[in-house]
Structures are given as C-alpha cells and as structure tokens.
Amino acid sequence: MTTATETPVFGQGHLSIEQIVALAERRVESRLDDDADFRARIARGAQFLDTLLDKEGVIYGVTTGYGDSCVVAVPLEHVEALPQHLYTFHGCGLGKLLEPAAVRAVLAARLRSLSHGVSGVRLELLERLHAFLALDILPLIPEEGSVGASGDLTPLSYVAATLAGEREVLWCGERRSAADVHAELGWQPLVLRPKEALALMNGTAVMTGLACLAYSRADYLLKLATRITALNVIALQGNPEHFDERLFAAKPHPGQMQVAAWIRQDLAIDAPTPPLHRLQDRYSLRCAPHVLGVLADSLGLLRQFIEIELNSANDNPIIDAEDERVLHGGHFYGGHIAFAMDSLKNLVANVADLLDRQLALLVDTRYNHGLPSNLSGAPADRAMINHGFKAVQIGASAWTAEALKNTLPASVFSRSTECHNQDKVSMGTIAARDALRTLELTEQVAAATLLAAQQGVWLRCGEAGARPLPAPLGGMHEQLGQDFPPLIEDRALEGELRLCLERIRARQWGLYA
C-alpha cells in the first residue's frame, strides 16, 4: 500500500487515501507528472475536441446545453461562452464553508480524475489547479447543494469559478477575491475552454475528498476505541480471558481477531490475572472485539470503493482521443461513495454506542466494582458535594444519541431533479457529510470515555495492593496524565475535552503497529 509520506504525483499512477489526507493536512508536497507521454496524452484530448468543433460535431455540454437541455443546440459563436455560464448559474451553494483540509482533498481528488487524460482539458488547467493546491489557494466552497449526480456540480462550480478569477478564496489565512490573488501572483485567470468547466464540475471530487478524510478518521478511531476498551478492562477489573486467542480462532473474522489481539497486547494477557468480580463481563467489554471488529473488517472494502473512485475519470462525456470517440455516460454518479459513507456512519455510530455504554458502567457504583460514584476523586469529607464525571456522561449520552440518529442512509433519499433528467441520484455528498458529522460526535464520545477511563485507572492504581499497569497502558496513562490531571475537586472539563479532541484529530497517540 502506498504510504502517506510518498510524494503524491498527479499523473497516471495510483494515489492512496493516505496521500490525499497527507496533502489535505499539508504534511507533504505533490507534483504534476512531467513525463512527456503523460503531457502529450493530455494535449491530445484537448486537440481532439478542437477538431470536433471545427467539424461542428455534436458534443454534450460543448455544443449543447446542460442536463435536460442537452437537446438544445448551441451555435458555434456561443460555444466559448458556455463554460462561464455553467459555473455562474451553479453559484448557489449554501450552508457552512468546507474546512481548509476538506477543500485541499477536493482539489486533489479533482486533479487526480482530470489527470487520466480523458476529460478534454488542457495541460494549463491541470497546472493551474495543481498550483492552487501547492500554494494553498483554497476556493470558498459551501458544503450544501449537491445531490451527488450529475456529480458535485454546485460545490465544484466554486473551483471552476476561482480558476477563472471569480468568487473568493482563502489564501495566507485571509478571505480574498480570486481576481486579486491572481493579480498578486502575476497570473492571468483561465478562460475556460469548451468542456473544461464541465470537466471540473461534472464529477465526484467533493464526496470523494470528504470520504478520504472520513476513512482516515475512522481508521484511527478504531484503534483509539480499542485502547479505551483495554483501559476500561483495567478500570472495571474485567476478565481478560474474554480476548483469548483460542476463543477468537473459533470465530475467525480477521478484523475481530485483530481487535482482540490488540487488547491482549495491551493487557499483557499472559500474565497472572487478578480475582474476577464476574465470570462474564457485560457486553460493552466482553463483546468489544465483535463490535469494533465489524469496522475493522469493513475498512478494506470501503478503501476499495473510495480509492477506485478517487483514481477514476468520473466526468461526462469521456473524451477518447486515441480512438477519436466521445463516450456519453454516467460516471459522475456517486453510488459507491454513497454506499461507503452510509456504511461508515453506521459502523462509527456503533463505536459511539459501545464507548457510551462503557462510560455508563464506569460512573455507576452498581457496575463499576468499587470505584467511587461518578468517578469522583474527592475525599470522604467532600464527596457529598462533588459529582465527578456525572455531567460528562450525560453529554456523552447526548452525543451518542445524535450519532445514532444520523445513521439513516442518505442514498435511499434519491430525489428526481433537473426536469427529471437527474431522476435517480446518489446523494453521495450528503452521505459523506453525514459520515463526518457522525465521526465528530463519536470522537466527542471517545474523548469523554478516554478521560473517564484515565480517571478510573488512576483510582484503581491508588487501591491497596494494586498491580502495575501493563507497559502499553502504563505508557498511555502516563502520557494522558501530562495533559489531564486527576479529577479530585469538581472542575469544568470543557477545556480538557476540547484538548483531548485536538489530540485525537491530530492522531497524537501512536496506537498499535
């Protein structure tokens, strides 16, 4: 598998999710392929389109209107104006602006698709799009307004428009007009050629870029939830035999076996175990590999869906300059991304539910095997006025409920639109946005449960006859203690929860090889 540290090259080679995420997070620089054959292939596509125009060929979106208006012929004297009209009338996005990392992922996904050389665009367009990415010139893209077929038309219109020197961008931390940034850099804004605005807009780059970010966050969340579970086995004095290798050999789902192996590693399961409170722990501990293992086993399939889409030509029509054909189809349809993101948000919400249940066990003296109520560390003479993690558990319950509510699949809500030309659409972009929101909520639950687990382990380690923590958990406990001191007297924990979220999103803790 390609690693995030390998320089992403926009050409005809494969790009991985990790490379897109590394670009989105500004951890690597990319380059546009300088191979002569690649550049000639790009040029041939644009030249073939010019040849067809000279012959007055009929090409969707070049010599016709768009969508249902494909039956409307556009005279050659108006063909040059058509691209500007396309990105102009699609300038109607609403909602929040995409975060900078998301915009970088979108630019990278669109550039990868156009680099196949079957979109009929000039090399100059690829160079300018890559320059936007390299110099961190980020179109301000409203996140709402795409039904996921015919591609991400409305949000991608903001990419096309800013390349043409219109609308606004974020550059050097400031909101600027695209025209001013072009002037400051000594650039001429692109005058988009026939098919170029359509090639930029008629694809799945927004949903795919967001999907790459969602996948990366889910992959880390899987490992973090596994580590939190191991900490909670210690805090709740659970039964480590629930994760025995021989047990999981009897039901050998690979991801499930991997999660159990990680927990065994964390717990140093071969060491002598303390006396058990229960022969069988409650499901949120005992069945954690069975819950988290579904996510682990699904990531391979989701990677396949996302990376094939990322490394595809997904606009319409496809320009085959080699055989001199224009192929009209529906590659802008985001069904695979829609399925991947609808699936991912379901998998992730189950992680939220699992961790929320573990937190509920930690704070409840009926189930936490001798820990103080609500994990309060207050001494006996102040215990009656201290409430520890009581409100944090309420908050986690709220975040979990919202994550679970968010799992309704977006893809089944296809809406016939655009004069019934787009009569079956993917809703892939909405699904990707839903997945990111579900991840955000689940990371909040993870932060709450991690801090509670840290408190529970601290309390357990202070008990008479407490055993040393296994090395992986001891290291994590020590790291966490540097930022999150024990909760003895009640204090507002919002700041610490937010700091924990920052650590999670920065993948602060190295978790398993």
Coordinates of C-alpha atoms in Angstrom, one line a residue:
M1 CA 0.0 0.0 0.0
T2 CA 1.2 3.5 -0.8
T3 CA 2.3 5.4 2.3
A4 CA 1.3 8.9 3.2
T5 CA 5.0 10.0 3.1
E6 CA 5.5 9.1 -0.6
T7 CA 5.3 12.2 -2.8
P8 CA 1.9 12.2 -4.5
V9 CA 2.3 12.6 -8.2
F10 CA -0.7 13.7 -10.3
G11 CA -0.4 11.7 -13.5
Q12 CA -1.4 8.2 -14.4
G13 CA -0.3 6.5 -11.3
H14 CA -2.4 5.3 -8.3
L15 CA -3.0 7.7 -5.4
S16 CA -4.0 6.4 -1.9
I17 CA -6.3 7.7 0.7
E18 CA -3.3 8.3 2.9
Q19 CA -1.7 10.5 0.3
I20 CA -4.8 12.6 -0.2
V21 CA -5.1 13.0 3.6
A22 CA -1.4 14.0 3.9
L23 CA -2.0 16.6 1.2
A24 CA -5.1 17.8 2.9
E25 CA -3.2 18.2 6.2
R26 CA -0.2 19.9 4.5
R27 CA 2.2 17.2 5.6
V28 CA 3.6 16.5 2.1
E29 CA 4.0 18.4 -1.2
S30 CA 2.9 17.0 -4.5
R31 CA 4.0 17.4 -8.1
L32 CA 2.3 17.2 -11.5
D33 CA 3.8 14.4 -13.7
D34 CA 6.4 15.8 -16.1
D35 CA 6.5 12.7 -18.2
A36 CA 6.4 13.6 -21.9
D37 CA 3.9 10.8 -22.7
F38 CA 1.6 11.9 -20.0
R39 CA 1.6 15.5 -21.1
A40 CA 1.1 14.5 -24.7
R41 CA -1.9 12.4 -23.7
I42 CA -3.5 15.5 -22.0
A43 CA -2.8 17.7 -25.0
R44 CA -4.3 15.1 -27.5
G45 CA -7.6 15.2 -25.6
A46 CA -8.0 19.0 -25.9
Q47 CA -6.8 18.9 -29.5
F48 CA -9.4 16.2 -30.4
L49 CA -12.1 18.4 -29.0
D50 CA -11.0 21.4 -31.1
T51 CA -11.0 19.1 -34.2
L52 CA -14.6 18.2 -33.5
L53 CA -15.6 21.8 -33.0
D54 CA -14.0 22.6 -36.4
K55 CA -16.2 19.9 -37.9
E56 CA -19.3 21.1 -36.0
G57 CA -19.6 17.9 -34.1
V58 CA -22.4 17.4 -31.5
I59 CA -20.8 17.1 -28.1
Y60 CA -22.8 17.2 -24.8
G61 CA -22.0 20.3 -22.8
V62 CA -19.8 21.6 -25.5
T63 CA -22.2 22.3 -28.4
T64 CA -25.4 21.6 -26.4
G65 CA -26.9 22.8 -23.2
Y66 CA -26.5 21.0 -20.0
G67 CA -28.6 18.3 -18.3
D68 CA -32.1 18.2 -19.7
S69 CA -31.1 21.0 -22.0
C70 CA -28.9 18.5 -23.9
V71 CA -31.4 18.7 -26.8
V72 CA -30.7 22.4 -27.2
A73 CA -28.1 23.1 -29.8
V74 CA -25.6 25.9 -29.0
P75 CA -24.3 27.8 -32.1
L76 CA -20.6 27.8 -32.5
E77 CA -20.5 31.6 -31.9
H78 CA -21.8 30.9 -28.3
V79 CA -19.7 27.8 -27.5
E80 CA -16.9 29.8 -25.9
A81 CA -19.3 31.5 -23.5
L82 CA -21.0 28.2 -22.4
P83 CA -18.4 27.3 -19.7
Q84 CA -18.7 30.6 -18.0
H85 CA -22.5 30.2 -17.9
L86 CA -22.1 26.8 -16.4
Y87 CA -20.1 27.8 -13.3
T88 CA -22.1 31.0 -13.0
F89 CA -25.6 29.6 -12.7
H90 CA -24.3 26.9 -10.3
G91 CA -23.1 29.6 -7.9
C92 CA -25.9 28.9 -5.5
G93 CA -24.4 26.8 -2.7
L94 CA -25.5 27.3 0.9
G95 CA -24.5 26.1 4.3
K96 CA -21.2 26.2 6.1
L97 CA -18.0 26.5 4.1
L98 CA -15.9 23.4 3.7
E99 CA -12.9 23.3 6.1
P100 CA -9.5 24.0 4.5
A101 CA -8.4 20.4 4.8
A102 CA -11.6 19.3 3.0
V103 CA -11.0 21.8 0.2
R104 CA -7.5 20.5 -0.3
A105 CA -8.9 17.0 -0.5
V106 CA -11.4 18.2 -3.1
L107 CA -8.8 19.9 -5.2
A108 CA -6.6 16.8 -5.1
A109 CA -9.5 14.4 -6.0
R110 CA -10.5 16.6 -9.0
L111 CA -6.9 16.9 -10.2
R112 CA -6.4 13.1 -10.0
S113 CA -9.5 12.5 -12.1
L114 CA -8.6 15.0 -14.8
S115 CA -5.1 13.6 -14.9
H116 CA -6.4 10.5 -16.7
G117 CA -6.4 12.5 -19.9
V118 CA -10.0 11.6 -21.0
S119 CA -11.7 14.8 -19.9
G120 CA -10.7 17.0 -22.8
V121 CA -8.9 19.7 -20.7
R122 CA -5.7 21.5 -21.4
L123 CA -2.4 20.9 -19.6
E124 CA -2.6 24.6 -18.5
L125 CA -5.7 23.8 -16.5
L126 CA -4.1 20.9 -14.7
E127 CA -1.0 23.1 -13.9
R128 CA -3.2 25.9 -12.5
L129 CA -5.3 23.5 -10.4
H130 CA -2.1 22.0 -9.1
A131 CA -0.7 25.5 -8.3
F132 CA -3.8 26.2 -6.3
L133 CA -3.1 23.1 -4.2
A134 CA 0.6 23.7 -4.0
L135 CA 0.2 27.4 -2.9
D136 CA -2.8 26.6 -0.7
I137 CA -5.2 28.9 -2.6
L138 CA -8.5 27.4 -1.4
P139 CA -11.8 28.2 -3.1
L140 CA -14.5 29.0 -0.5
I141 CA -16.9 26.2 -1.2
P142 CA -20.4 26.0 0.5
E143 CA -20.9 22.4 1.6
E144 CA -24.6 22.1 0.7
G145 CA -26.3 21.9 -2.8
S146 CA -25.1 18.6 -4.4
V147 CA -27.3 15.5 -4.9
G148 CA -24.3 13.5 -6.0
A149 CA -25.2 13.1 -9.6
S150 CA -24.6 14.8 -12.1
G151 CA -21.5 14.9 -9.9
D152 CA -20.9 17.7 -7.3
L153 CA -21.9 20.4 -9.7
T154 CA -22.7 23.3 -7.4
P155 CA -19.8 22.9 -4.9
L156 CA -17.3 22.3 -7.8
S157 CA -18.5 25.4 -9.6
Y158 CA -16.6 27.3 -6.9
V159 CA -13.4 25.6 -8.1
A160 CA -14.1 26.4 -11.7
A161 CA -15.0 30.0 -11.0
T162 CA -12.0 30.7 -8.9
L163 CA -9.7 29.3 -11.5
A164 CA -11.3 31.8 -13.9
G165 CA -10.6 34.6 -11.4
E166 CA -14.1 34.9 -10.0
R167 CA -15.6 34.5 -6.5
E168 CA -13.5 34.2 -3.3
V169 CA -10.6 32.1 -2.0
L170 CA -8.8 31.6 1.3
W171 CA -5.1 32.5 0.9
C172 CA -2.5 33.1 3.6
G173 CA -5.2 33.0 6.2
E174 CA -7.3 35.7 4.6
R175 CA -10.5 35.7 2.6
R176 CA -9.6 37.3 -0.8
S177 CA -11.2 37.7 -4.2
A178 CA -9.8 35.2 -6.6
A179 CA -9.1 38.1 -9.1
D180 CA -6.9 39.9 -6.5
V181 CA -4.9 36.7 -5.8
H182 CA -4.3 36.1 -9.5
A183 CA -3.1 39.7 -9.9
E184 CA -0.8 39.5 -6.9
L185 CA 0.8 36.3 -8.3
G186 CA 1.1 37.8 -11.8
W187 CA -1.3 35.2 -13.2
Q188 CA -3.9 35.6 -15.9
P189 CA -7.2 33.9 -14.8
L190 CA -8.0 31.0 -17.0
V191 CA -10.6 31.5 -19.7
L192 CA -12.1 28.0 -19.6
R193 CA -12.3 26.3 -22.9
P194 CA -15.2 24.2 -24.2
K195 CA -15.7 21.2 -21.9
E196 CA -13.3 22.5 -19.2
A197 CA -15.9 23.9 -16.8
L198 CA -18.0 20.7 -17.3
A199 CA -14.9 18.5 -16.7
L200 CA -14.1 20.4 -13.5
M201 CA -17.7 20.3 -12.2
N202 CA -19.2 17.1 -13.5
G203 CA -17.6 14.6 -11.1
T204 CA -17.4 13.2 -7.7
A205 CA -14.5 15.1 -6.2
V206 CA -16.3 16.6 -3.2
M207 CA -17.8 13.4 -1.9
T208 CA -14.6 11.5 -2.7
G209 CA -12.3 14.1 -0.9
L210 CA -14.6 14.1 2.1
A211 CA -14.6 10.2 2.0
C212 CA -10.8 10.1 2.2
L213 CA -10.9 12.3 5.3
A214 CA -13.7 10.3 6.9
Y215 CA -11.9 7.0 6.2
S216 CA -8.7 8.2 7.9
R217 CA -10.5 9.4 11.0
A218 CA -12.5 6.2 11.3
D219 CA -9.3 4.1 11.0
Y220 CA -7.7 6.0 13.9
L221 CA -10.9 5.9 15.9
L222 CA -10.9 2.1 15.6
K223 CA -7.5 1.9 17.3
L224 CA -8.4 4.5 19.9
A225 CA -11.6 2.7 20.8
T226 CA -9.7 -0.5 21.2
R227 CA -7.2 1.2 23.5
I228 CA -10.0 2.8 25.6
T229 CA -11.6 -0.6 25.9
A230 CA -8.4 -2.0 27.3
L231 CA -8.1 0.8 29.8
N232 CA -11.7 0.2 30.9
V233 CA -11.0 -3.5 31.4
I234 CA -8.4 -2.4 33.9
A235 CA -10.6 0.3 35.5
L236 CA -13.6 -2.1 35.8
Q237 CA -11.5 -5.1 36.7
G238 CA -12.8 -7.1 33.8
N239 CA -12.0 -10.6 32.7
P240 CA -9.1 -10.6 30.2
E241 CA -9.9 -14.1 29.2
H242 CA -12.7 -12.7 27.0
F243 CA -10.0 -11.9 24.5
D244 CA -8.2 -15.2 24.5
E245 CA -6.6 -16.1 21.1
R246 CA -8.1 -19.6 21.2
L247 CA -11.6 -18.2 21.7
F248 CA -11.3 -16.0 18.6
A249 CA -9.9 -18.8 16.5
A250 CA -13.4 -20.3 16.8
K251 CA -15.0 -17.3 15.0
P252 CA -12.2 -16.1 12.8
H253 CA -13.3 -12.8 11.3
P254 CA -9.9 -11.2 10.6
G255 CA -10.8 -7.7 11.9
Q256 CA -12.4 -9.1 15.0
M257 CA -9.3 -11.2 15.7
Q258 CA -7.1 -8.2 15.2
V259 CA -9.0 -6.1 17.7
A260 CA -8.8 -9.0 20.3
A261 CA -5.1 -9.3 19.6
W262 CA -4.6 -5.6 20.2
I263 CA -6.5 -5.8 23.5
R264 CA -4.4 -8.9 24.5
Q265 CA -1.3 -6.9 23.8
D266 CA -2.5 -4.0 25.9
L267 CA -3.5 -6.2 28.8
A268 CA -0.4 -8.5 28.7
I269 CA -2.9 -11.3 28.9
D270 CA -0.3 -14.0 29.5
A271 CA 0.4 -12.5 32.9
P272 CA -1.4 -13.7 36.0
T273 CA -4.8 -12.2 36.3
P274 CA -6.4 -10.7 39.5
P275 CA -9.5 -12.3 41.0
L276 CA -12.7 -11.7 38.9
H277 CA -15.8 -10.0 40.0
R278 CA -17.8 -11.6 37.3
L279 CA -17.2 -14.7 35.2
Q280 CA -18.6 -12.9 32.2
D281 CA -18.4 -9.1 31.8
R282 CA -21.2 -7.0 30.4
Y283 CA -21.3 -6.9 26.6
S284 CA -19.7 -3.5 26.2
L285 CA -16.5 -5.0 27.4
R286 CA -16.8 -8.7 26.5
C287 CA -18.1 -8.1 23.0
A288 CA -15.9 -5.1 22.2
P289 CA -13.9 -7.0 19.5
H290 CA -17.2 -8.1 18.0
V291 CA -18.4 -4.5 17.7
L292 CA -15.1 -2.9 16.7
G293 CA -14.2 -5.9 14.5
V294 CA -17.1 -5.1 12.1
L295 CA -15.5 -1.7 11.5
A296 CA -12.1 -3.3 11.2
D297 CA -13.3 -5.9 8.7
S298 CA -15.2 -3.3 6.6
L299 CA -12.3 -0.8 6.1
G300 CA -10.8 -2.9 3.4
L301 CA -14.0 -2.9 1.3
L302 CA -14.5 0.8 2.0
R303 CA -10.9 1.5 0.9
Q304 CA -11.5 -0.3 -2.4
F305 CA -14.7 1.7 -3.1
I306 CA -13.0 5.1 -2.2
E307 CA -9.7 4.5 -4.0
I308 CA -11.2 3.2 -7.2
E309 CA -13.5 6.3 -7.3
L310 CA -10.5 8.5 -6.4
N311 CA -8.4 7.1 -9.2
S312 CA -11.1 7.1 -11.8
A313 CA -12.2 9.5 -14.6
N314 CA -15.7 10.4 -13.3
D315 CA -17.0 13.1 -15.6
N316 CA -19.1 13.1 -18.7
P317 CA -18.6 12.8 -21.6
I318 CA -15.4 10.8 -21.7
I319 CA -13.1 12.1 -24.5
D320 CA -11.2 9.2 -26.1
A321 CA -8.7 11.0 -28.3
E322 CA -6.8 7.7 -29.1
D323 CA -9.8 6.2 -31.0
E324 CA -11.4 9.6 -31.7
R325 CA -14.6 8.9 -29.9
V326 CA -16.8 10.9 -27.5
L327 CA -18.4 8.5 -24.9
H328 CA -21.6 9.7 -23.2
G329 CA -22.3 8.0 -19.9
G330 CA -22.9 8.5 -16.2
H331 CA -19.5 8.2 -14.4
F332 CA -20.5 11.3 -12.4
Y333 CA -22.8 9.1 -10.3
G334 CA -21.5 8.7 -6.8
G335 CA -23.2 5.5 -5.8
H336 CA -20.1 3.7 -4.5
I337 CA -19.1 6.7 -2.3
A338 CA -22.7 7.0 -1.1
F339 CA -22.7 3.3 0.0
A340 CA -19.3 3.6 1.6
M341 CA -20.2 6.7 3.6
D342 CA -23.7 5.4 4.6
S343 CA -22.0 2.2 5.8
L344 CA -19.2 4.1 7.5
K345 CA -21.5 6.3 9.6
N346 CA -23.4 3.2 10.7
L347 CA -20.1 1.5 11.8
V348 CA -18.9 4.6 13.5
A349 CA -22.1 5.2 15.4
N350 CA -21.9 1.7 16.8
V351 CA -18.5 2.7 18.2
A352 CA -20.1 5.7 19.9
D353 CA -22.7 3.4 21.4
L354 CA -20.1 1.0 22.7
L355 CA -18.0 3.6 24.3
D356 CA -21.1 5.4 25.8
R357 CA -22.1 2.1 27.4
Q358 CA -18.6 1.6 28.9
L359 CA -18.7 5.1 30.3
A360 CA -22.1 4.3 31.9
L361 CA -20.5 1.3 33.6
L362 CA -17.6 3.4 34.9
V363 CA -19.7 6.0 36.7
D364 CA -22.3 3.7 38.2
T365 CA -21.5 2.1 41.6
R366 CA -23.8 -0.8 40.8
Y367 CA -21.5 -1.9 38.0
N368 CA -18.0 -0.4 38.5
H369 CA -16.8 -2.9 41.1
G370 CA -15.9 -0.5 43.9
L371 CA -15.0 2.7 42.1
P372 CA -16.4 5.9 43.6
S373 CA -19.8 7.2 42.3
N374 CA -19.3 9.2 39.1
L375 CA -15.5 8.5 39.4
S376 CA -15.1 11.4 41.8
G377 CA -11.7 11.6 43.4
A378 CA -12.9 13.8 46.3
P379 CA -12.0 12.7 49.9
A380 CA -14.8 11.4 52.0
D381 CA -15.5 14.7 53.8
R382 CA -16.2 16.4 50.4
A383 CA -17.7 13.5 48.5
M384 CA -21.3 14.7 49.0
I385 CA -20.8 17.9 47.1
N386 CA -18.6 16.6 44.2
H387 CA -20.1 14.9 41.2
G388 CA -17.1 13.9 39.1
F389 CA -18.0 12.7 35.6
K390 CA -21.8 12.8 36.1
A391 CA -22.4 15.6 33.5
V392 CA -19.8 14.3 31.2
Q393 CA -21.7 11.0 31.0
I394 CA -24.9 12.9 30.2
G395 CA -23.1 14.8 27.5
A396 CA -21.7 11.6 26.0
S397 CA -25.2 10.1 26.0
A398 CA -26.5 13.2 24.0
W399 CA -23.6 12.9 21.5
T400 CA -24.2 9.2 21.1
A401 CA -28.0 9.7 20.6
E402 CA -27.3 12.3 17.8
A403 CA -24.7 10.0 16.2
L404 CA -27.2 7.1 16.2
K405 CA -30.0 9.4 14.8
N406 CA -27.6 10.3 12.0
T407 CA -27.3 6.8 10.6
L408 CA -30.4 6.9 8.3
P409 CA -28.9 6.2 4.9
A410 CA -28.8 9.2 2.6
S411 CA -28.6 7.1 -0.6
V412 CA -32.2 5.9 -0.3
F413 CA -33.4 9.5 -0.4
S414 CA -32.8 10.0 -4.1
R415 CA -34.8 12.9 -5.5
S416 CA -35.8 13.3 -9.1
T417 CA -34.5 16.8 -10.1
E418 CA -33.4 19.0 -13.0
C419 CA -36.6 18.4 -15.1
H420 CA -36.4 14.7 -14.4
N421 CA -33.2 14.3 -16.3
Q422 CA -31.4 13.6 -13.0
D423 CA -34.2 11.3 -12.0
K424 CA -32.1 8.9 -9.9
V425 CA -29.2 10.5 -7.9
S426 CA -26.7 9.1 -5.4
M427 CA -26.8 11.6 -2.5
G428 CA -23.2 10.7 -2.0
T429 CA -22.1 14.1 -0.9
I430 CA -24.8 14.3 1.8
A431 CA -23.7 10.8 2.9
A432 CA -20.1 11.9 3.2
R433 CA -21.1 15.0 5.2
D434 CA -23.2 12.8 7.4
A435 CA -20.3 10.4 8.0
L436 CA -18.0 13.3 9.0
R437 CA -20.6 14.6 11.4
T438 CA -21.0 11.1 12.9
L439 CA -17.3 10.9 13.3
E440 CA -17.2 14.3 15.0
L441 CA -19.8 13.2 17.5
T442 CA -18.2 9.8 18.1
E443 CA -14.8 11.4 18.7
Q444 CA -16.5 13.5 21.4
V445 CA -17.8 10.3 23.0
A446 CA -14.3 8.8 22.7
A447 CA -12.8 11.9 24.4
A448 CA -15.2 11.7 27.2
T449 CA -14.7 8.0 27.7
L450 CA -11.0 8.2 27.4
L451 CA -10.8 10.8 30.2
A452 CA -13.1 8.8 32.3
A453 CA -11.1 5.7 31.7
Q454 CA -7.9 7.6 32.7
Q455 CA -9.7 8.6 35.9
G456 CA -10.8 5.1 36.6
V457 CA -7.4 3.7 36.1
W458 CA -5.9 6.4 38.4
L459 CA -8.4 5.5 41.1
R460 CA -7.7 1.7 40.6
C461 CA -4.0 2.2 40.8
G462 CA -4.4 4.0 44.1
E463 CA -6.0 1.0 45.7
A464 CA -4.2 -1.2 48.2
G465 CA -2.3 -4.0 46.5
A466 CA -2.8 -2.5 43.0
R467 CA -0.7 -4.2 40.4
P468 CA 1.5 -2.2 37.9
L469 CA -0.2 -1.4 34.6
P470 CA 0.9 -3.5 31.6
A471 CA 3.5 -1.5 29.6
P472 CA 1.3 -0.2 26.7
L473 CA -1.4 1.0 29.1
G474 CA 1.1 2.4 31.6
G475 CA 2.7 4.5 28.8
M476 CA -0.7 5.8 27.7
H477 CA -1.7 6.5 31.3
E478 CA 1.4 8.5 31.8
Q479 CA 1.0 10.5 28.6
L480 CA -2.5 11.3 29.4
G481 CA -1.6 12.4 32.9
Q482 CA 0.6 15.2 31.5
D483 CA -2.4 16.9 30.0
F484 CA -5.3 15.7 32.1
P485 CA -4.7 15.6 35.9
P486 CA -6.9 13.5 38.1
L487 CA -10.3 14.9 38.9
I488 CA -10.4 15.4 42.7
E489 CA -12.4 18.6 43.3
D490 CA -15.1 19.3 40.6
R491 CA -13.9 21.5 37.8
A492 CA -15.4 22.4 34.4
L493 CA -14.0 19.9 31.9
E494 CA -14.9 21.5 28.6
G495 CA -11.3 22.8 28.0
E496 CA -9.9 19.3 28.7
L497 CA -12.4 17.6 26.5
R498 CA -11.6 20.0 23.7
L499 CA -7.9 19.5 24.2
C500 CA -8.5 15.7 24.1
L501 CA -10.4 16.1 20.8
E502 CA -7.5 18.1 19.3
R503 CA -5.2 15.2 20.3
I504 CA -7.5 12.7 18.8
R505 CA -7.8 14.6 15.5
A506 CA -4.0 15.1 15.4
R507 CA -3.6 11.3 16.0
Q508 CA -1.4 12.2 18.9
W509 CA -1.0 8.8 20.4
G510 CA 0.7 6.0 18.4
L511 CA -1.7 3.1 18.7
Y512 CA -0.6 -0.3 17.5
A513 CA 1.7 -1.1 14.5

